[in-house]
Coordinates of C-alpha atoms in Angstrom, one line a residue:
X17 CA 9.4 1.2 0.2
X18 CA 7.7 1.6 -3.2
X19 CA 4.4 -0.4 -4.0
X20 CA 4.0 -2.8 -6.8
X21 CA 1.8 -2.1 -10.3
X22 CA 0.8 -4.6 -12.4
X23 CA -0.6 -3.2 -15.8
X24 CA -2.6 -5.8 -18.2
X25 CA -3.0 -5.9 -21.3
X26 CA -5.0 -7.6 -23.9
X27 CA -2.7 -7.0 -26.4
X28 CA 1.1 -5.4 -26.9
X29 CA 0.9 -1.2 -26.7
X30 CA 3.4 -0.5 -28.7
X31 CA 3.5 0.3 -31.1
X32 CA 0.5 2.2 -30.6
X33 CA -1.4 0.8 -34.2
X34 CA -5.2 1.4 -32.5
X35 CA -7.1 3.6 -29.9
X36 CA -6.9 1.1 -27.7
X37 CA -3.2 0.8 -27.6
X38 CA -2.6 4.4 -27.3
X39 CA -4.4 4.7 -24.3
X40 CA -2.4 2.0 -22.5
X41 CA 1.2 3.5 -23.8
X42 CA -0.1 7.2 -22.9
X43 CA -1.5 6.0 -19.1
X44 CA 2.1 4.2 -18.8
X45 CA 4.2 7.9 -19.7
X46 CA 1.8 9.3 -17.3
X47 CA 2.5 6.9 -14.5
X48 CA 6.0 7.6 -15.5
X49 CA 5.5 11.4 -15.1
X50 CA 4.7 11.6 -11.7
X51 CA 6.4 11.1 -8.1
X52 CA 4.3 8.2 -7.0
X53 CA 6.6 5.5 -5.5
X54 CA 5.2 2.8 -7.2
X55 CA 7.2 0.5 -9.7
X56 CA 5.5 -0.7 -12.9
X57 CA 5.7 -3.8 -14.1
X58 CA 3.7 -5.0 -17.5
X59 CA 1.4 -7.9 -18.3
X60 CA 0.8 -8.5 -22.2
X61 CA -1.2 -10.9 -24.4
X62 CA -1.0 -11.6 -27.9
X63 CA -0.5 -13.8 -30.7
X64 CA 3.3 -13.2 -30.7
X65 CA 5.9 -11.4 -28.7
X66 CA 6.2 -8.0 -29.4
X67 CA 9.7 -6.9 -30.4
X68 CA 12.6 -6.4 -28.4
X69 CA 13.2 -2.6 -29.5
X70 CA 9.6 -2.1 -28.3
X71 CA 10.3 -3.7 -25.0
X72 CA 13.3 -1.3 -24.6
X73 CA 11.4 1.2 -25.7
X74 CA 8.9 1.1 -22.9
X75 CA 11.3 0.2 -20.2
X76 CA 13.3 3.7 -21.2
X77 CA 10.4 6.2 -22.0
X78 CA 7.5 4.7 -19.5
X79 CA 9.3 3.6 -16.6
X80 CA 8.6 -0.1 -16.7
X81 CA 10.4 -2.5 -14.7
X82 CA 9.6 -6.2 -16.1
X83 CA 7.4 -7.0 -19.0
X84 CA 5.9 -10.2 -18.9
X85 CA 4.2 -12.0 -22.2
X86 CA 1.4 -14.7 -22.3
X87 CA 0.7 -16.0 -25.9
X88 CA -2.5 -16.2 -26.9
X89 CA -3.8 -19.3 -29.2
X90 CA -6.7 -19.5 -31.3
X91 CA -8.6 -22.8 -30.8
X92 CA -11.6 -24.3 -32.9
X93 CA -13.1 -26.8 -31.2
X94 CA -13.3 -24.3 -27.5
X95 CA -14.4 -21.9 -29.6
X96 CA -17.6 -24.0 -30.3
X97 CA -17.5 -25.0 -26.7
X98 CA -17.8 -21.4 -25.5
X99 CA -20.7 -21.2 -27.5
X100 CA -22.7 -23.1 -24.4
X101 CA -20.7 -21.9 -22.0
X102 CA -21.6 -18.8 -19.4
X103 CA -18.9 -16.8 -20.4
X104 CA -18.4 -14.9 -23.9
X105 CA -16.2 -16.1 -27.0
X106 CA -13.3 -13.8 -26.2
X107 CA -12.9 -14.8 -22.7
X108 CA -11.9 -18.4 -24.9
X109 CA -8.5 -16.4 -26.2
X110 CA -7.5 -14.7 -22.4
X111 CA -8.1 -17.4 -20.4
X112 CA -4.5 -17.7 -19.9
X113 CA -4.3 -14.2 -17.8
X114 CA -6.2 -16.9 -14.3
X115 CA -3.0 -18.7 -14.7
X116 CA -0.7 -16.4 -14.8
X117 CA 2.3 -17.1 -12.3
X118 CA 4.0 -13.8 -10.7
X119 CA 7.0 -13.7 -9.5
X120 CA 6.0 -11.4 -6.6
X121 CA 2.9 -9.7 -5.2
X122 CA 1.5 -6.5 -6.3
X123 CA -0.3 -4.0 -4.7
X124 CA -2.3 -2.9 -7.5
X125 CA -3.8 -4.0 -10.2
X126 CA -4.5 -2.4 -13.4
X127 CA -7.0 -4.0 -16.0
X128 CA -6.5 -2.6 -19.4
X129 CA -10.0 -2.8 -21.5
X130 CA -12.8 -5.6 -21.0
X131 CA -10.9 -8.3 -22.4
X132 CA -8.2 -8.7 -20.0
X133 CA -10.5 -9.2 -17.6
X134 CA -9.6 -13.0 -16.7
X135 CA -6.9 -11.7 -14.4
X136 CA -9.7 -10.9 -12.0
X137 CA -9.9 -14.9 -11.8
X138 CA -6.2 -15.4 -11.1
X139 CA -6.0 -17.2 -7.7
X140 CA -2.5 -16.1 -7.2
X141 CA -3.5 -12.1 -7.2
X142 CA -6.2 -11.9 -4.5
X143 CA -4.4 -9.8 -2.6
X144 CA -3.8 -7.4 -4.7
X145 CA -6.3 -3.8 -5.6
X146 CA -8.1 -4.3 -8.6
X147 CA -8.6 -1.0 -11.0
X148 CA -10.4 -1.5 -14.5
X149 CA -9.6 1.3 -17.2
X150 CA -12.8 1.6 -19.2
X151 CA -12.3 2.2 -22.9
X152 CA -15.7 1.7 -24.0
X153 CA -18.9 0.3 -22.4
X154 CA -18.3 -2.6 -24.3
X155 CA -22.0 -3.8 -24.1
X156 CA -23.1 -1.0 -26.1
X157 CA -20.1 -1.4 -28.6
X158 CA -20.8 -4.8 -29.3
X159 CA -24.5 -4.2 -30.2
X160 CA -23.7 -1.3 -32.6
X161 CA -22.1 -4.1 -34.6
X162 CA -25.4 -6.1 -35.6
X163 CA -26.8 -3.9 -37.5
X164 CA -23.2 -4.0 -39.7
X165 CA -23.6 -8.1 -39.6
X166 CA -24.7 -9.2 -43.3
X167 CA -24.7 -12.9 -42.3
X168 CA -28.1 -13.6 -40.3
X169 CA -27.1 -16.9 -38.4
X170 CA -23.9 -14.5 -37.2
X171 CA -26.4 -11.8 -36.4
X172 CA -28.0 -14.3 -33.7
X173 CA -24.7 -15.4 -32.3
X174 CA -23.6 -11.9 -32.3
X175 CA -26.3 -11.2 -30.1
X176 CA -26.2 -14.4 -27.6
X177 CA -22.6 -13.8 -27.2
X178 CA -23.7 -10.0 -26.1
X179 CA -26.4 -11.2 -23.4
X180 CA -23.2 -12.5 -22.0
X181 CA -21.0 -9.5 -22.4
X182 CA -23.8 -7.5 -20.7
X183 CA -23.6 -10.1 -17.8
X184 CA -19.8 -10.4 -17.8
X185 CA -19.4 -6.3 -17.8
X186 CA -21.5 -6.3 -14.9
X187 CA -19.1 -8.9 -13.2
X188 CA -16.2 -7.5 -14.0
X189 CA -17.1 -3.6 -12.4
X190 CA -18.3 -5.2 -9.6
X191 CA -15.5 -7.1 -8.9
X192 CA -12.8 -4.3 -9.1
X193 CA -12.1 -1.5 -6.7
X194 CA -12.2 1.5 -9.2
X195 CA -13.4 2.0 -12.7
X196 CA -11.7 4.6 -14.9
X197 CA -13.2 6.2 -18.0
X198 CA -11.7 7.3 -21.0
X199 CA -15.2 8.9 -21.7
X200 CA -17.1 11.6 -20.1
X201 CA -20.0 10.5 -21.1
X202 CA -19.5 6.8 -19.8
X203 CA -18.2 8.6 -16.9
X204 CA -21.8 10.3 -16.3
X205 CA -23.5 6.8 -17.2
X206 CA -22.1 4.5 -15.1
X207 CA -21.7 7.1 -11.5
X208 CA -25.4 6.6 -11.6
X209 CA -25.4 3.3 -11.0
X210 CA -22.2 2.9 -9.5
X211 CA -21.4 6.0 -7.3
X212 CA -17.8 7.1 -6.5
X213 CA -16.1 3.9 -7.8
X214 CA -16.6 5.3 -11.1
X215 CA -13.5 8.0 -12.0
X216 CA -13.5 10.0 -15.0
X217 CA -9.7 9.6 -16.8
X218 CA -9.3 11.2 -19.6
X219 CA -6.6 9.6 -22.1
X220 CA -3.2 11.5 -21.0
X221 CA -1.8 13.4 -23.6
X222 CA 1.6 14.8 -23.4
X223 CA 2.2 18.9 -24.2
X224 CA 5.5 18.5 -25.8
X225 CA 4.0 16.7 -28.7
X226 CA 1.2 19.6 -29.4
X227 CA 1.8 20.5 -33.2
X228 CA 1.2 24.7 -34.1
X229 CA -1.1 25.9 -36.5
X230 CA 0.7 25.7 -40.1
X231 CA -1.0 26.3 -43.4
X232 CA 1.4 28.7 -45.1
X233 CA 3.6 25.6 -45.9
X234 CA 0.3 23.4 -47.3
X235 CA -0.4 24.4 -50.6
X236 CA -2.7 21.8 -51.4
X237 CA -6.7 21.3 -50.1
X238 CA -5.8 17.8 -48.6
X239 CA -8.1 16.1 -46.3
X240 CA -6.8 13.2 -44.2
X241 CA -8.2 10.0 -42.1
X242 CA -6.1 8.4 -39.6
X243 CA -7.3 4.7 -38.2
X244 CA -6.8 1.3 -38.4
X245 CA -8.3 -0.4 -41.1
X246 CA -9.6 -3.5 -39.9
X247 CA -12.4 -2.9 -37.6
X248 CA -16.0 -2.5 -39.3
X249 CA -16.6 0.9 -37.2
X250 CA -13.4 2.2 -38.9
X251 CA -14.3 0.3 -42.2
X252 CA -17.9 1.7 -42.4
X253 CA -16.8 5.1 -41.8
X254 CA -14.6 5.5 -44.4
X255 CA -17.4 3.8 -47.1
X256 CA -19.7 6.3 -45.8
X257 CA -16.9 9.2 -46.2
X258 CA -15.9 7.5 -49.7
X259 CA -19.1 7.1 -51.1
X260 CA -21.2 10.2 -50.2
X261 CA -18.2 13.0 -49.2
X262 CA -15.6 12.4 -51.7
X263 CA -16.9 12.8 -54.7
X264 CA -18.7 15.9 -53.8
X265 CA -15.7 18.0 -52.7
X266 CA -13.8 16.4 -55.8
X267 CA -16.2 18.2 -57.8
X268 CA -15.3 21.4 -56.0
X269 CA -12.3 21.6 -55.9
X270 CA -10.4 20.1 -58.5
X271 CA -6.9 20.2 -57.1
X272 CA -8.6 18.0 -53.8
X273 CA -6.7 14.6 -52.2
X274 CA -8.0 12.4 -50.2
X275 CA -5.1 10.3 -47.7
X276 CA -6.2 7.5 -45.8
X277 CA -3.6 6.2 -43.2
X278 CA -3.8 2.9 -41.2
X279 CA -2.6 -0.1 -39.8
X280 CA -4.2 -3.1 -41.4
X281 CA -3.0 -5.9 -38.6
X282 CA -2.3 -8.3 -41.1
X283 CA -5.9 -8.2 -42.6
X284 CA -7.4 -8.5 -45.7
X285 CA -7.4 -4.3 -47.5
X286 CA -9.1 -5.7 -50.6
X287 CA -12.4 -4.0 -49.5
X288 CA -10.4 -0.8 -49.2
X289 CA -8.7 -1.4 -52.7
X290 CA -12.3 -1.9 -54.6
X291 CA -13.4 1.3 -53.4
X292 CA -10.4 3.5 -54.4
X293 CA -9.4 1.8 -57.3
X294 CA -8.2 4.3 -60.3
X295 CA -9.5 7.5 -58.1
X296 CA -6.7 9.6 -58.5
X297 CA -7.6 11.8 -55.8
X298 CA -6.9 9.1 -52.9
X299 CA -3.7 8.3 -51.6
X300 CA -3.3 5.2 -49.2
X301 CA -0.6 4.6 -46.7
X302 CA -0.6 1.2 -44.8
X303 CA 1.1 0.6 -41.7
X304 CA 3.0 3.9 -41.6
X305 CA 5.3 3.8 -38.5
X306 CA 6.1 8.1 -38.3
X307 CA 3.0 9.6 -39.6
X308 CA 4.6 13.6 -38.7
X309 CA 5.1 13.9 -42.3
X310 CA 1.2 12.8 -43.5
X311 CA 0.3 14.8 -40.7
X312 CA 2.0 17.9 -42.4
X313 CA 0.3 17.7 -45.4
X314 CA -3.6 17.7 -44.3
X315 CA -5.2 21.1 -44.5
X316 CA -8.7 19.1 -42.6
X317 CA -8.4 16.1 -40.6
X318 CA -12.1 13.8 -40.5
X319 CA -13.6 11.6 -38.4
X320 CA -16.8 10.2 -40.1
X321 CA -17.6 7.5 -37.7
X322 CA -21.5 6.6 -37.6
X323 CA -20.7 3.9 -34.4
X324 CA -18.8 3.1 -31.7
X325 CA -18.3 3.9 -28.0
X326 CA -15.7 5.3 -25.7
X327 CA -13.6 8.3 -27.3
X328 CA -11.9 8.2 -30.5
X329 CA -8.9 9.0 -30.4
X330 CA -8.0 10.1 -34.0
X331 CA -10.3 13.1 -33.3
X332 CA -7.7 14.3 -30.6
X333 CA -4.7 13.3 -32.5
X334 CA -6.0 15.8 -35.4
X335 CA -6.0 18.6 -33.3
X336 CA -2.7 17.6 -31.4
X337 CA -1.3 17.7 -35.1
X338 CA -2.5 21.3 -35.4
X339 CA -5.0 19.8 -37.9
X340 CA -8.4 21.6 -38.0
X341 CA -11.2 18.6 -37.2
X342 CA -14.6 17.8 -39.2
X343 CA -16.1 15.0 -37.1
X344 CA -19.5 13.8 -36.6
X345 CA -21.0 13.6 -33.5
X346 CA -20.3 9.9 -32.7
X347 CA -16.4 10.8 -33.4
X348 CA -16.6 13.4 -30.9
X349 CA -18.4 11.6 -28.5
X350 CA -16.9 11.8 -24.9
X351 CA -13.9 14.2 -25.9
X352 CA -15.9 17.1 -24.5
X353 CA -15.1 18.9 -27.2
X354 CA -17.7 21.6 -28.7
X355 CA -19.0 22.9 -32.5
X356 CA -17.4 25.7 -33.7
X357 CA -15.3 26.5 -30.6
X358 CA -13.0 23.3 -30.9
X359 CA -13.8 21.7 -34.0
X360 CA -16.7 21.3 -36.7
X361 CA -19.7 18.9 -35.8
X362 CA -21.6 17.6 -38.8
X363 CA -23.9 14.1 -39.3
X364 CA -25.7 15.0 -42.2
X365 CA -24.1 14.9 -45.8
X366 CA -24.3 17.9 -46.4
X367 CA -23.2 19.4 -43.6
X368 CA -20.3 17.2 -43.6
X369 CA -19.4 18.1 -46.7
X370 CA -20.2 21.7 -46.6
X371 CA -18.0 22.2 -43.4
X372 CA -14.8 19.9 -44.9
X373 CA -14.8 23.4 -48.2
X374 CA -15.2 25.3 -45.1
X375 CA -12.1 24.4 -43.5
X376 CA -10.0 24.1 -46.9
X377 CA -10.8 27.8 -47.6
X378 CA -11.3 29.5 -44.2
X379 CA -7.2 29.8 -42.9
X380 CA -8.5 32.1 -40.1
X381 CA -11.3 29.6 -38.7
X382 CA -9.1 27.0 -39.1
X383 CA -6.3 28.5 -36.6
X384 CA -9.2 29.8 -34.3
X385 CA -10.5 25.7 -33.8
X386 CA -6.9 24.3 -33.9
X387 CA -6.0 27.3 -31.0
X388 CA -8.6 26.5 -29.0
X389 CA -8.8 23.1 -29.6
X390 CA -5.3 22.5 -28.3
X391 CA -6.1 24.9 -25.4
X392 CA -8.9 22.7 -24.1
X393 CA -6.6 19.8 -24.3
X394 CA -4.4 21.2 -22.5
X395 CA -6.8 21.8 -20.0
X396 CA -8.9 18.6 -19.5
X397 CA -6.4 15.8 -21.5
X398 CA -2.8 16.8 -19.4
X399 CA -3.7 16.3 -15.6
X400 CA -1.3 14.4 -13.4
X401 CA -2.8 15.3 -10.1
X402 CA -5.8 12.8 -10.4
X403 CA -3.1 9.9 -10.0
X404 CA -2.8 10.9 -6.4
X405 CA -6.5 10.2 -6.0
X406 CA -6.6 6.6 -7.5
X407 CA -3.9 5.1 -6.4
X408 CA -4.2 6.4 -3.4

């Protein structure tokens, strides 16, 4: 007899606009890639349903069986209520997940990211195995934001709200049976403290989608970004890349574009717009749903993100894309990848800059990264025996 997964959510995975949701819709075509008896069932919140192509589209390529939806609604007046209350603001929006009714009783449990973590208060799931899939160490996310706060008063209640995330991250680890990491480094962190509860999971990616080495049909020096455009690490790395980057390889090389691809979740791109306007060397494309043919394009794929925890990502879709990668240390963070064997690792300005002209003139270092890039991926990103081990 098969066992009984339940996989929540904080938000629809697909499609897979953020980090965050890719990492939930590649763990769900892992689970689906592997002989492990167990039937999948999916728990989602969000503002509104997600669609019913994407609902098909995850009960035929990742094995789901139901998919269930909880809407989530913003409230005003319990948002200033949480403001004196133990827990933090967000657990406000997911409260719904502790009344959640199933239909039957699962053996495991699978918390996707911090803020689903409300199911944990569900009366009607104690029986279940609790597993929490760690995509950053939220604590430390949150407080890299401060310093991006211009507003003081917000600067305060950013940080009250984080004595309680610290609190609230300590629950939640305690509570459930195994932690997961997306990040070696958090992986590393967190085993001191914790022991074996803590597993190191890299985000599964899947071979068939690896992307050769290909600059014989790019004639053009373009440099690309990939990521959502609404979060302010995502926002201050591009202003950082715009404002001290551009213009220098602009003046280098004159036939130079800059593409910036991303979701924008509804929000507000005017900041965006500001920045770029009359530059004829930028290209923007918002909410692109197949992005194989702006991945074709880029001769150098960046990652100039000066914040943020977990693992990013976009620096592993670059090289999946057959892309050659200038990141800086904080967008490598976790990936395990390594300078000048996998990718190029520059903080500094200059270096940044210097290794982006690198990478648009040097063909034969760019195949040697993107090679062995993809190699290590392939090594340490497309495990399926660690499943066996977890849900065990």
């Amino acid at each position: 007899m098969s066992k009984r997964l339940l996989v929540v959510c904080p938000f629809a995975c697909y499609p897979s606009t953020h980090g965050g949701k890719l990492d939930i819709y590649n763990s769900l075509i892992q689970l689906a890639s592997v002989e492990l008896n167990i039937c999948v069932d999916l728990l989602y919140c969000d503002y509104e349903k997600q669609s019913s192509a994407a609902d098909s589209h995850l009960k035929k390529y990742a094995g789901i069986n139901e998919i269930h939806f909880l809407q989530i609604k913003k409230n005003k007046f319990l948002s200033l209520l949480y403001l004196f209350y133990y827990k933090p603001n967000y657990s406000m929006l997911y409260r719904c997940l502790a009344d959640f009714k199933p239909e039957q009783q699962y053996d495991y449990i699978l918390i996707h990211g911090f803020h689903a973590d409300s199911i944990l208060e569900n009366v009607n799931l104690t029986s279940a195995r609790f597993f929490y899939r760690m995509h950053n160490y939220e604590y430390a996310y949150s407080m890299q934001k401060i310093p991006l706060e211009k507003n003081l008063l917000m600067k305060l209640l950013r940080l009250y709200d984080n004595l309680k995330i610290k609190f609230r991250e300590k629950w939640l680890i305690a509570k459930t049976e195994k932690v997961l990491c997306i990040s070696s480094e958090e992986y590393k962190f967190f085993s001191a403290s914790y022991g074996k509860k803590i597993y190191f999971l890299p985000t599964y990616l899947d071979t068939s989608k690896f992307v050769s080495f290909k600059n014989s049909n790019k004639p053009h020096p373009i440099v690309l970004f990939v990521g959502n455009l609404f979060t302010l690490y995502n926002k201050e790395a591009l202003i950082w890349y715009l404002e001290n980057i551009h213009g220098r390889i602009k003046s280098s090389i004159s036939d130079y574009k800059f593409i910036i691809a991303g979701s924008t979740a509804g929000s507000d791109t005017k900041w965006l717009q500001d920045i770029i306007q009359k530059d004829k060397h930028i290209n923007v494309y918002f909410n692109v749903e197949d992005m194989a043919a702006i991945y074709q394009m880029a001769k150098v794929f960046v990652n100039p993100m000066q914040n943020g925890a977990g693992v990013k990502l976009k620096t592993l879709d670059g090289i999946i894309n057959g892309i050659p990668v200038v990141s800086t240390t904080v967008g490598a963070s976790g990936t395990g990848l390594s300078h000048r064997a996998h990718c190029l690792i520059a903080d500094s300005i200059n270096e940044f800059c210097n290794a982006v002209i690198l990478l648009l003139q040097d063909a034969s270092l760019a195949r040697s990264l993107v090679d062995n890039g993809q190699q290590y991926l392939k090594e340490k990103f497309c495990s399926l025996a660690i499943l066996d081990t977890i849900y065990d």
